[in-house]
Short mmCIF file of C-alpha atoms in Angstrom, two decimals:
data_model
loop_
_atom_site.label_atom_id
_atom_site.label_comp_id
_atom_site.label_asym_id
_atom_site.label_seq_id
_atom_site.Cartn_x
_atom_site.Cartn_y
_atom_site.Cartn_z
CA MET Z 162 33.28 -19.74 -34.01
CA THR Z 163 33.55 -15.54 -34.16
CA ALA Z 164 35.52 -13.11 -31.62
CA ALA Z 165 31.67 -12.37 -30.60
CA THR Z 166 31.51 -15.42 -29.07
CA ARG Z 167 34.39 -16.24 -27.44
CA ALA Z 168 34.49 -12.06 -26.46
CA ARG Z 169 31.49 -13.14 -24.04
CA THR Z 170 32.72 -14.90 -21.61
CA PRO Z 171 31.10 -17.75 -19.12
CA PHE Z 172 32.40 -14.93 -16.24
CA ARG Z 173 30.70 -12.26 -18.31
CA LEU Z 174 27.21 -14.08 -18.37
CA LEU Z 175 27.13 -15.16 -15.12
CA LEU Z 176 28.11 -11.81 -13.67
CA ALA Z 177 25.67 -10.50 -15.69
CA GLY Z 178 23.04 -13.15 -14.36
CA PHE Z 179 23.65 -12.17 -10.54
CA CYS Z 180 22.76 -8.79 -11.46
CA THR Z 181 19.28 -9.81 -13.05
CA VAL Z 182 18.62 -11.62 -9.60
CA VAL Z 183 19.16 -9.29 -7.80
CA GLN Z 184 16.96 -6.55 -9.56
CA VAL Z 185 14.16 -9.23 -9.50
CA LEU Z 186 15.20 -9.57 -6.21
CA LEU Z 187 14.63 -5.39 -5.13
CA LEU Z 188 11.49 -5.34 -7.42
CA GLY Z 189 9.85 -7.83 -5.65
CA LEU Z 190 10.57 -6.36 -2.74
CA THR Z 191 9.66 -3.08 -3.56
CA ALA Z 192 6.58 -4.67 -5.11
CA TYR Z 193 5.51 -6.40 -1.51
CA LEU Z 194 6.33 -3.35 0.58
CA ILE Z 195 4.20 -1.31 -1.80
CA VAL Z 196 1.02 -3.41 -1.51
CA ARG Z 197 1.53 -3.52 2.13
CA VAL Z 198 1.66 0.14 3.36
CA VAL Z 199 -1.53 0.54 0.99
CA THR Z 200 -2.69 -1.94 2.27
CA TYR Z 201 -2.08 -1.67 5.72
CA GLY Z 202 -4.71 0.89 7.14
CA VAL Z 203 -7.30 -2.53 6.22
CA PHE Z 204 -5.28 -4.53 9.48
CA TRP Z 205 -5.60 -0.99 10.63
CA ASP Z 206 -6.75 -1.66 14.86
CA ALA Z 207 -8.40 1.87 16.09
CA ASP Z 208 -9.19 0.35 19.50
CA ALA Z 209 -5.49 -0.32 20.30
CA ASP Z 210 -2.90 2.24 21.43
CA GLN Z 211 -1.42 3.54 18.53
CA SER Z 212 0.95 6.32 20.64
CA GLY Z 213 3.74 4.51 20.07
CA THR Z 214 4.06 4.58 16.54
CA TRP Z 215 5.54 5.95 13.19
CA GLY Z 216 3.02 9.56 12.66
CA GLY Z 217 0.99 9.29 15.89
CA PRO Z 218 -2.20 8.34 17.17
CA THR Z 219 -4.35 8.88 13.92
CA LEU Z 220 -4.06 6.51 10.50
CA LEU Z 221 -4.04 10.23 8.43
CA GLY Z 222 -0.32 10.77 10.52
CA ALA Z 223 1.12 6.99 9.83
CA TRP Z 224 -0.30 7.50 6.36
CA LEU Z 225 1.99 10.90 5.73
CA VAL Z 226 4.98 9.16 7.45
CA HIS Z 227 4.81 6.25 5.68
CA ALA Z 228 4.83 7.93 2.36
CA LEU Z 229 7.48 10.24 3.16
CA ILE Z 230 9.74 7.97 3.76
CA GLY Z 231 8.49 4.98 1.13
CA LEU Z 232 8.51 7.23 -1.79
CA PRO Z 233 12.59 7.90 -1.78
CA GLY Z 234 12.58 4.45 -0.82
CA ALA Z 235 10.77 3.60 -4.27
CA ALA Z 236 12.98 6.09 -6.54
CA VAL Z 237 15.62 4.96 -5.02
CA SER Z 238 14.66 0.91 -5.67
CA ALA Z 239 13.65 1.58 -9.05
CA TRP Z 240 16.99 3.24 -10.20
CA LEU Z 241 18.83 0.76 -8.88
CA ALA Z 242 17.26 -1.51 -10.37
CA ASN Z 243 17.73 0.67 -14.13
CA ARG Z 244 21.40 0.78 -13.28
CA LEU Z 245 20.83 -3.15 -12.71
CA GLY Z 246 19.08 -3.94 -15.92
CA ARG Z 247 21.83 -1.41 -17.74
CA ALA Z 248 25.05 -3.35 -16.05
CA ALA Z 249 23.29 -6.85 -16.97
CA ALA Z 250 23.13 -5.87 -20.70
CA ARG Z 251 26.42 -4.37 -21.11
CA LEU Z 252 27.45 -7.50 -19.99
CA ARG Z 253 25.97 -9.59 -22.01
CA LEU Z 254 27.39 -8.01 -25.45
CA PRO Z 255 30.48 -8.56 -26.68
CA PRO Z 256 33.60 -6.26 -25.82
CA THR Z 257 34.16 -3.34 -28.09
#
């Protein structure tokens, strides 16, 4: 067994696996929310009272408000997923 193989402890590999699982769950949730928001207009009930919804009584206003909230959220989740992926890759490498 080489020194590099011994340096990759089971704890580091387990932590790398945990980072990967969290990354996949985060990206899955983000993808679900993006698809949900994009297809929400298909199920919009124009006859119902929309006065209490985010963005007001129009579909355009609701989409605008959701986009203003969702775009920064998607950017933050992509950044966080990138950080988790880099951390997992560093944990899988032997320490220098």
